[in-house]
Amino acid sequence: MQHYCEEELKFCQALPKIELHAHLNGSLRDATIRKLAIKRQLDPSLTKLIEKGDRTLSECFKLFDVIHQITTDHETITGIASEVVEDFAADNVRYLELRTTPKTRSEHGMTKRSYTEAVLKGMQEAQGRQRASKGRSIAVRLLLSIDRREDAAAALETVQLAAELQSRGVVGIDLSGNPTLGQWSTWEPALQEARRQGLKITLHAAEVYNPAETEAMLHFRPDRLGHMCCLDERLEALHYSTGIPVELCLSSNIITESVASYPEHHFHPFYSAGHPVILCTDDSGVFSTSLSKEFAIAAQAFQFSRLQLWQISEAAIDHTFLNEEEKQDLRKEFENARLKLQAEKCS
Ligand code: IMP
Ligand code: ZN
């Protein structure tokens, strides 16, 4: 069943957009995953997991492990980073905060640093091609993710790497991974260090019901939160009182069954309460979506007008991890896009 209308999708594709929650290895094209699976001679039993269809949250994490088996070397990492940036640019995303978990793979001579440099190279190559083709420009920054399977030392290594690479486009730290694993106290010291180093912080929070952890995360006061699906009334009130913006990913939450249906998604109550919300894709490859589709789905589920869609898109600029001057540039770009669309309508 299609949860959006084609006419609205066209409008959403023309809308300039900001993507703030996209995982590199979750955003691979289907065709790229298949190509890499063949090239790496992936075990056929694992290939089955790649076939599309609704997946539970735990099946998604199995799928990520499979994708990680086929995106192992530096050249592939650079290639996929470049392709993912191009895909977001083609979807009229004007600013992308891509996130990825730095990986150590001694068999490929890969360290967390060399992995991250391979990602940065792919991002730069795509942006260079975009500028050369005089196509739509896309600005990109990188967040480094701490995986919940990692221990305190590994988390700190990622933070130190991010701090060293700030001048190369790394702007923040994310905490993600299987929400049923690990303990908040393991990563909190590294996250405190990230804050001390001037990095911004976003946390995957309340993907499953874990009130003690969600409360600790809210008290930590990250710059943004992701998901916030499983809250009780007390936590919801606490969350509202913090005013921390939330990255919300409709398809991801529905497909993984964290939320029952699109109209019941918490995007709408958060939005209606005036809480800052940002529409994002999470894993556009794994969930067969795009940011334009997420906007079109929101339009249908919550009966948003085109003006509201525009306002939601533009408001995301305030919540990027950019400095004020860079945010101002993006606002100007949105204004130019608005004037261009109006002129096209009148001609
Ligand atoms: P990567 O960091 O580029 O390898 O992207 C895939 C990784 O992102 C997964 O292995 C998870 O750690 C994380 N991830 C992707 N989607 C989700 C999600 O919905 N919840 C929590 N973690 C996620
Ligand atoms: Zn995520």
Coordinates of C-alpha atoms and ligand atoms in Angstrom, one line a residue:
M1 CA 0.0 0.0 0.0
Q2 CA 1.3 3.4 -0.9
H3 CA 1.2 6.0 1.9
Y4 CA 1.6 9.1 -0.2
C5 CA 0.1 10.7 -3.3
E6 CA 2.2 11.1 -6.5
E7 CA 1.2 14.7 -7.0
E8 CA 2.4 15.6 -3.4
L9 CA 5.6 13.7 -4.0
K10 CA 6.4 15.9 -7.0
F11 CA 6.0 19.0 -4.8
C12 CA 8.2 17.4 -2.0
Q13 CA 10.9 16.7 -4.6
A14 CA 10.9 20.3 -5.6
L15 CA 11.1 21.4 -2.0
P16 CA 14.7 22.2 -0.8
K17 CA 15.4 19.9 2.1
I18 CA 17.8 19.3 5.0
E19 CA 18.7 15.8 6.1
L20 CA 20.0 15.4 9.6
H21 CA 19.7 11.7 10.4
A22 CA 21.1 9.4 7.7
H23 CA 23.4 6.4 8.4
L24 CA 25.9 5.8 5.6
N25 CA 25.6 2.0 5.4
G26 CA 21.8 2.2 5.8
S27 CA 21.5 4.6 2.8
L28 CA 23.0 2.3 0.1
R29 CA 21.1 1.8 -3.1
D30 CA 19.6 -1.6 -3.5
A31 CA 21.5 -2.1 -6.8
T32 CA 24.8 -1.3 -5.1
I33 CA 24.1 -3.8 -2.3
R34 CA 23.4 -6.5 -4.8
K35 CA 26.5 -5.6 -6.9
L36 CA 28.7 -5.7 -3.8
A37 CA 27.1 -9.0 -2.6
I38 CA 28.0 -10.6 -5.9
K39 CA 31.5 -9.1 -6.0
R40 CA 32.2 -10.3 -2.5
Q41 CA 30.6 -13.7 -3.1
L42 CA 28.3 -13.3 -0.2
D43 CA 26.9 -16.5 1.3
P44 CA 23.4 -17.1 -0.4
S45 CA 21.7 -17.6 2.9
L46 CA 22.8 -14.0 3.8
T47 CA 21.7 -12.6 0.4
K48 CA 18.1 -13.5 1.4
L49 CA 18.2 -10.9 4.1
I50 CA 18.9 -8.3 1.5
E51 CA 15.6 -8.9 -0.3
K52 CA 13.3 -6.0 0.5
G53 CA 10.2 -6.3 2.8
D54 CA 9.2 -5.2 6.2
R55 CA 11.8 -6.1 8.8
T56 CA 11.7 -6.1 12.6
L57 CA 14.2 -3.9 14.4
S58 CA 16.4 -7.0 15.2
E59 CA 16.3 -8.1 11.5
C60 CA 17.5 -4.6 10.6
F61 CA 20.5 -5.0 12.8
K62 CA 21.2 -8.4 11.2
L63 CA 21.0 -6.7 7.8
F64 CA 23.5 -4.0 8.9
D65 CA 25.9 -6.8 9.8
V66 CA 25.5 -8.3 6.3
I67 CA 26.0 -4.9 4.6
H68 CA 29.1 -4.4 6.7
Q69 CA 30.5 -7.7 5.4
I70 CA 30.4 -6.3 1.8
T71 CA 31.6 -2.7 2.5
T72 CA 34.9 -3.6 3.9
D73 CA 37.7 -1.9 2.0
H74 CA 38.7 1.8 1.7
E75 CA 37.8 2.1 -2.0
T76 CA 34.3 0.7 -1.4
I77 CA 33.8 3.0 1.5
T78 CA 34.8 6.0 -0.6
G79 CA 32.5 4.8 -3.4
I80 CA 29.4 4.4 -1.2
A81 CA 30.0 7.7 0.6
S82 CA 30.1 9.5 -2.8
E83 CA 27.1 7.6 -4.1
V84 CA 25.0 8.4 -1.0
V85 CA 25.8 12.1 -1.2
E86 CA 24.8 12.1 -4.9
D87 CA 21.5 10.4 -4.1
F88 CA 20.6 13.0 -1.5
A89 CA 21.6 15.8 -3.8
A90 CA 19.4 14.3 -6.6
D91 CA 16.5 14.4 -4.0
N92 CA 17.1 18.1 -3.6
V93 CA 18.7 17.9 -0.2
R94 CA 20.7 21.1 0.2
Y95 CA 22.4 20.2 3.4
L96 CA 23.2 16.7 4.6
E97 CA 24.6 15.5 8.0
L98 CA 25.7 12.0 7.2
R99 CA 26.7 9.7 10.1
T100 CA 28.7 6.6 10.2
T101 CA 30.4 4.3 12.7
P102 CA 34.2 4.3 12.3
K103 CA 35.4 0.7 11.9
T104 CA 38.7 -1.2 12.5
R105 CA 39.3 -4.0 10.1
S106 CA 42.9 -5.2 10.5
E107 CA 42.6 -7.6 7.5
H108 CA 42.0 -4.6 5.2
G109 CA 44.6 -2.4 7.0
M110 CA 41.7 -0.3 8.2
T111 CA 41.7 1.8 11.3
K112 CA 38.9 4.1 12.6
R113 CA 40.9 7.0 11.2
S114 CA 41.5 5.5 7.7
Y115 CA 37.8 4.4 7.5
T116 CA 36.7 8.0 8.4
E117 CA 39.2 9.5 5.9
A118 CA 37.8 7.2 3.2
V119 CA 34.3 8.5 4.0
L120 CA 35.4 12.1 3.9
K121 CA 37.1 11.5 0.5
G122 CA 33.9 10.1 -1.0
M123 CA 31.9 13.1 0.4
Q124 CA 34.4 15.5 -1.1
E125 CA 34.5 13.8 -4.5
A126 CA 30.7 13.9 -4.7
Q127 CA 30.5 17.5 -3.8
G128 CA 33.2 18.3 -6.3
R129 CA 31.3 16.5 -9.1
Q130 CA 28.2 18.3 -8.1
R131 CA 29.8 21.7 -8.3
A132 CA 31.5 20.9 -11.6
S133 CA 28.3 19.8 -13.2
K134 CA 26.7 23.0 -12.0
G135 CA 23.9 20.9 -10.7
R136 CA 22.3 21.6 -7.3
S137 CA 24.8 22.2 -4.7
I138 CA 24.8 20.1 -1.5
A139 CA 26.7 20.9 1.6
V140 CA 27.7 17.9 3.7
R141 CA 29.1 17.4 7.2
L142 CA 29.9 14.2 9.0
L143 CA 28.9 12.8 12.4
L144 CA 30.8 9.9 13.9
S145 CA 28.7 7.2 15.5
I146 CA 29.4 5.3 18.6
D147 CA 27.9 1.8 18.3
R148 CA 26.2 0.6 21.5
R149 CA 28.2 -2.6 21.2
E150 CA 31.4 -0.6 21.8
D151 CA 33.1 -0.2 25.2
A152 CA 34.2 3.0 26.9
A153 CA 37.7 3.0 25.3
A154 CA 36.3 2.5 21.8
A155 CA 33.8 5.2 22.3
L156 CA 36.5 7.6 23.5
E157 CA 38.7 6.7 20.5
T158 CA 35.8 7.8 18.2
V159 CA 35.4 11.0 20.1
Q160 CA 39.1 11.8 19.9
L161 CA 39.1 11.1 16.2
A162 CA 36.1 13.4 15.6
A163 CA 37.8 16.1 17.6
E164 CA 40.9 15.8 15.4
L165 CA 38.9 15.9 12.2
Q166 CA 36.7 18.9 13.1
S167 CA 38.5 21.1 10.5
R168 CA 37.7 18.4 7.8
G169 CA 34.0 18.5 8.2
V170 CA 33.3 16.3 11.3
V171 CA 30.8 18.3 13.4
G172 CA 29.5 15.8 15.9
I173 CA 29.0 12.5 17.6
D174 CA 26.0 10.1 17.4
L175 CA 25.1 7.2 19.7
S176 CA 23.3 4.4 17.8
G177 CA 23.1 0.7 17.3
N178 CA 20.9 -2.0 18.7
P179 CA 18.9 -0.3 21.5
T180 CA 18.6 -3.4 23.5
L181 CA 22.3 -3.6 24.0
G182 CA 24.7 -1.8 26.3
Q183 CA 24.5 0.6 29.2
W184 CA 24.4 4.4 29.1
S185 CA 27.1 4.7 31.8
T186 CA 29.6 3.0 29.3
W187 CA 29.5 5.9 26.8
E188 CA 28.6 8.9 28.9
P189 CA 32.2 9.8 29.8
A190 CA 33.2 9.8 26.1
L191 CA 30.1 11.9 25.3
Q192 CA 31.1 14.4 28.1
E193 CA 34.5 14.5 26.5
A194 CA 32.9 15.2 23.0
R195 CA 31.1 18.1 24.5
R196 CA 34.3 19.4 26.1
Q197 CA 35.9 19.3 22.7
G198 CA 33.2 21.4 21.2
L199 CA 31.5 18.6 19.2
K200 CA 27.7 18.5 18.9
I201 CA 25.9 15.4 20.2
T202 CA 22.8 13.5 19.0
L203 CA 21.6 10.4 20.7
H204 CA 19.3 7.6 19.4
A205 CA 16.9 7.5 22.3
A206 CA 13.7 5.6 23.4
E207 CA 13.6 3.3 20.4
V208 CA 12.5 0.7 22.9
Y209 CA 11.0 1.4 26.3
N210 CA 13.8 2.0 28.7
P211 CA 12.7 4.8 31.0
A212 CA 15.9 4.9 33.2
E213 CA 18.1 5.3 30.1
T214 CA 15.8 7.9 28.4
E215 CA 15.8 10.0 31.6
A216 CA 19.6 9.8 31.9
M217 CA 19.9 10.9 28.2
L218 CA 17.5 13.8 28.8
H219 CA 19.5 14.9 31.8
F220 CA 22.6 14.8 29.7
R221 CA 21.0 17.5 27.4
P222 CA 22.3 16.4 24.0
D223 CA 21.9 18.9 21.1
R224 CA 19.4 16.6 19.4
L225 CA 17.7 13.3 20.0
G226 CA 16.6 10.7 17.5
H227 CA 13.3 8.7 17.5
M228 CA 11.9 9.1 21.0
C229 CA 9.2 6.5 20.2
C230 CA 8.6 4.9 23.6
L231 CA 7.9 7.5 26.2
D232 CA 5.5 7.5 29.1
E233 CA 3.7 10.7 30.1
R234 CA 6.3 11.7 32.6
L235 CA 9.2 11.3 30.1
E236 CA 7.2 13.1 27.4
A237 CA 6.6 16.1 29.8
L238 CA 10.3 16.0 30.7
H239 CA 11.3 15.9 27.1
Y240 CA 9.0 18.8 26.2
S241 CA 10.5 20.9 29.0
T242 CA 14.0 20.4 27.6
G243 CA 13.0 21.7 24.2
I244 CA 15.6 19.3 22.6
P245 CA 14.9 19.0 18.9
V246 CA 14.0 15.5 17.7
E247 CA 15.0 13.7 14.4
L248 CA 11.9 11.7 13.4
C249 CA 12.0 9.0 10.8
L250 CA 8.4 7.8 9.8
S251 CA 9.1 4.8 7.5
S252 CA 11.9 3.5 9.8
N253 CA 9.6 3.5 12.8
I254 CA 6.7 1.9 11.0
I255 CA 8.7 -0.7 9.1
T256 CA 10.5 -1.8 12.3
E257 CA 7.1 -1.8 14.1
S258 CA 8.2 0.8 16.8
V259 CA 5.1 2.7 15.9
A260 CA 1.7 1.1 14.8
S261 CA 0.7 3.3 11.8
Y262 CA 1.6 6.6 10.1
P263 CA -1.3 8.6 11.4
E264 CA -0.4 7.4 15.0
H265 CA 3.2 8.5 14.6
H266 CA 4.4 10.8 17.4
F267 CA 5.5 13.4 14.8
H268 CA 2.1 14.9 14.9
P269 CA 1.7 15.4 18.7
F270 CA 5.2 16.7 19.0
Y271 CA 4.6 19.1 16.1
S272 CA 1.2 20.2 17.5
A273 CA 2.8 20.9 20.9
G274 CA 5.3 23.2 19.1
H275 CA 8.2 21.0 20.0
P276 CA 11.1 21.2 17.4
V277 CA 10.9 18.2 15.0
I278 CA 12.9 17.3 11.9
L279 CA 11.8 14.8 9.3
C280 CA 14.6 12.4 8.4
T281 CA 15.2 9.1 6.5
D282 CA 17.4 7.1 8.9
D283 CA 18.3 4.4 6.4
S284 CA 16.9 5.3 3.0
G285 CA 18.3 2.2 1.4
V286 CA 17.2 -0.3 4.0
F287 CA 13.7 1.2 4.2
S288 CA 13.4 2.0 0.4
T289 CA 12.6 5.7 1.0
S290 CA 13.9 9.2 0.3
L291 CA 13.5 12.4 2.2
S292 CA 10.9 13.6 -0.4
K293 CA 8.9 10.5 0.2
E294 CA 9.0 11.1 4.0
F295 CA 7.6 14.5 3.4
A296 CA 4.9 13.2 1.1
I297 CA 4.0 10.5 3.7
A298 CA 3.8 13.2 6.4
A299 CA 1.6 15.3 4.2
Q300 CA -0.9 12.4 3.7
A301 CA -0.8 11.1 7.3
F302 CA -1.2 14.5 9.0
Q303 CA -3.0 16.5 6.3
F304 CA -0.2 19.1 6.1
S305 CA -0.6 22.0 3.7
R306 CA 2.2 22.8 1.3
L307 CA 3.0 25.9 3.4
Q308 CA 3.4 23.7 6.5
L309 CA 5.7 21.3 4.6
W310 CA 7.9 24.2 3.5
Q311 CA 8.0 25.5 7.1
I312 CA 9.0 22.1 8.5
S313 CA 11.7 21.8 5.9
E314 CA 13.1 25.3 6.5
A315 CA 12.9 25.1 10.3
A316 CA 15.4 22.2 10.2
I317 CA 18.1 24.8 9.4
D318 CA 17.9 26.0 13.0
H319 CA 18.8 22.5 14.3
T320 CA 21.8 21.7 12.1
F321 CA 25.2 21.5 13.6
L322 CA 26.4 24.5 11.5
N323 CA 27.5 27.9 12.8
E324 CA 25.2 30.9 12.5
E325 CA 26.8 32.2 9.3
E326 CA 26.4 28.9 7.6
K327 CA 22.8 28.7 8.7
Q328 CA 22.2 32.1 7.3
D329 CA 23.6 31.0 3.9
L330 CA 21.2 28.1 3.9
R331 CA 18.3 30.4 4.7
K332 CA 19.2 32.5 1.8
E333 CA 19.4 29.4 -0.4
F334 CA 15.8 28.5 0.7
E335 CA 14.6 32.0 0.0
N336 CA 16.1 31.8 -3.6
A337 CA 14.5 28.5 -4.1
R338 CA 11.2 29.9 -3.0
L339 CA 11.4 32.8 -5.4
K340 CA 12.5 30.5 -8.3
L341 CA 9.5 28.2 -7.7
Q342 CA 7.1 31.2 -7.5
A343 CA 8.5 32.6 -10.8
E344 CA 8.1 29.1 -12.5
K345 CA 4.5 29.0 -11.3
C346 CA 3.7 32.5 -12.8
S347 CA 5.4 31.8 -16.1
Ligands
IMP1 P1 27.0 2.8 9.5 O1 27.3 3.5 10.9 O2 27.4 3.7 8.4 O3 27.7 1.5 9.4 O4 25.5 2.6 9.4 C1 24.8 1.4 9.9 C2 24.7 1.5 11.4 O5 23.9 2.6 11.9 C3 24.1 0.3 12.1 O6 25.0 -0.8 12.2 C4 23.6 0.8 13.4 O7 24.6 0.8 14.3 C5 23.2 2.2 13.1 N1 21.8 2.4 12.8 C6 21.2 2.4 11.6 N2 19.8 2.6 11.8 C7 19.6 2.5 13.1 C8 18.4 2.6 13.9 O8 17.3 2.7 13.5 N3 18.6 2.6 15.3 C9 19.9 2.5 15.8 N4 21.0 2.4 15.1 C10 20.9 2.4 13.8
ZN2 ZN 19.2 6.1 13.1

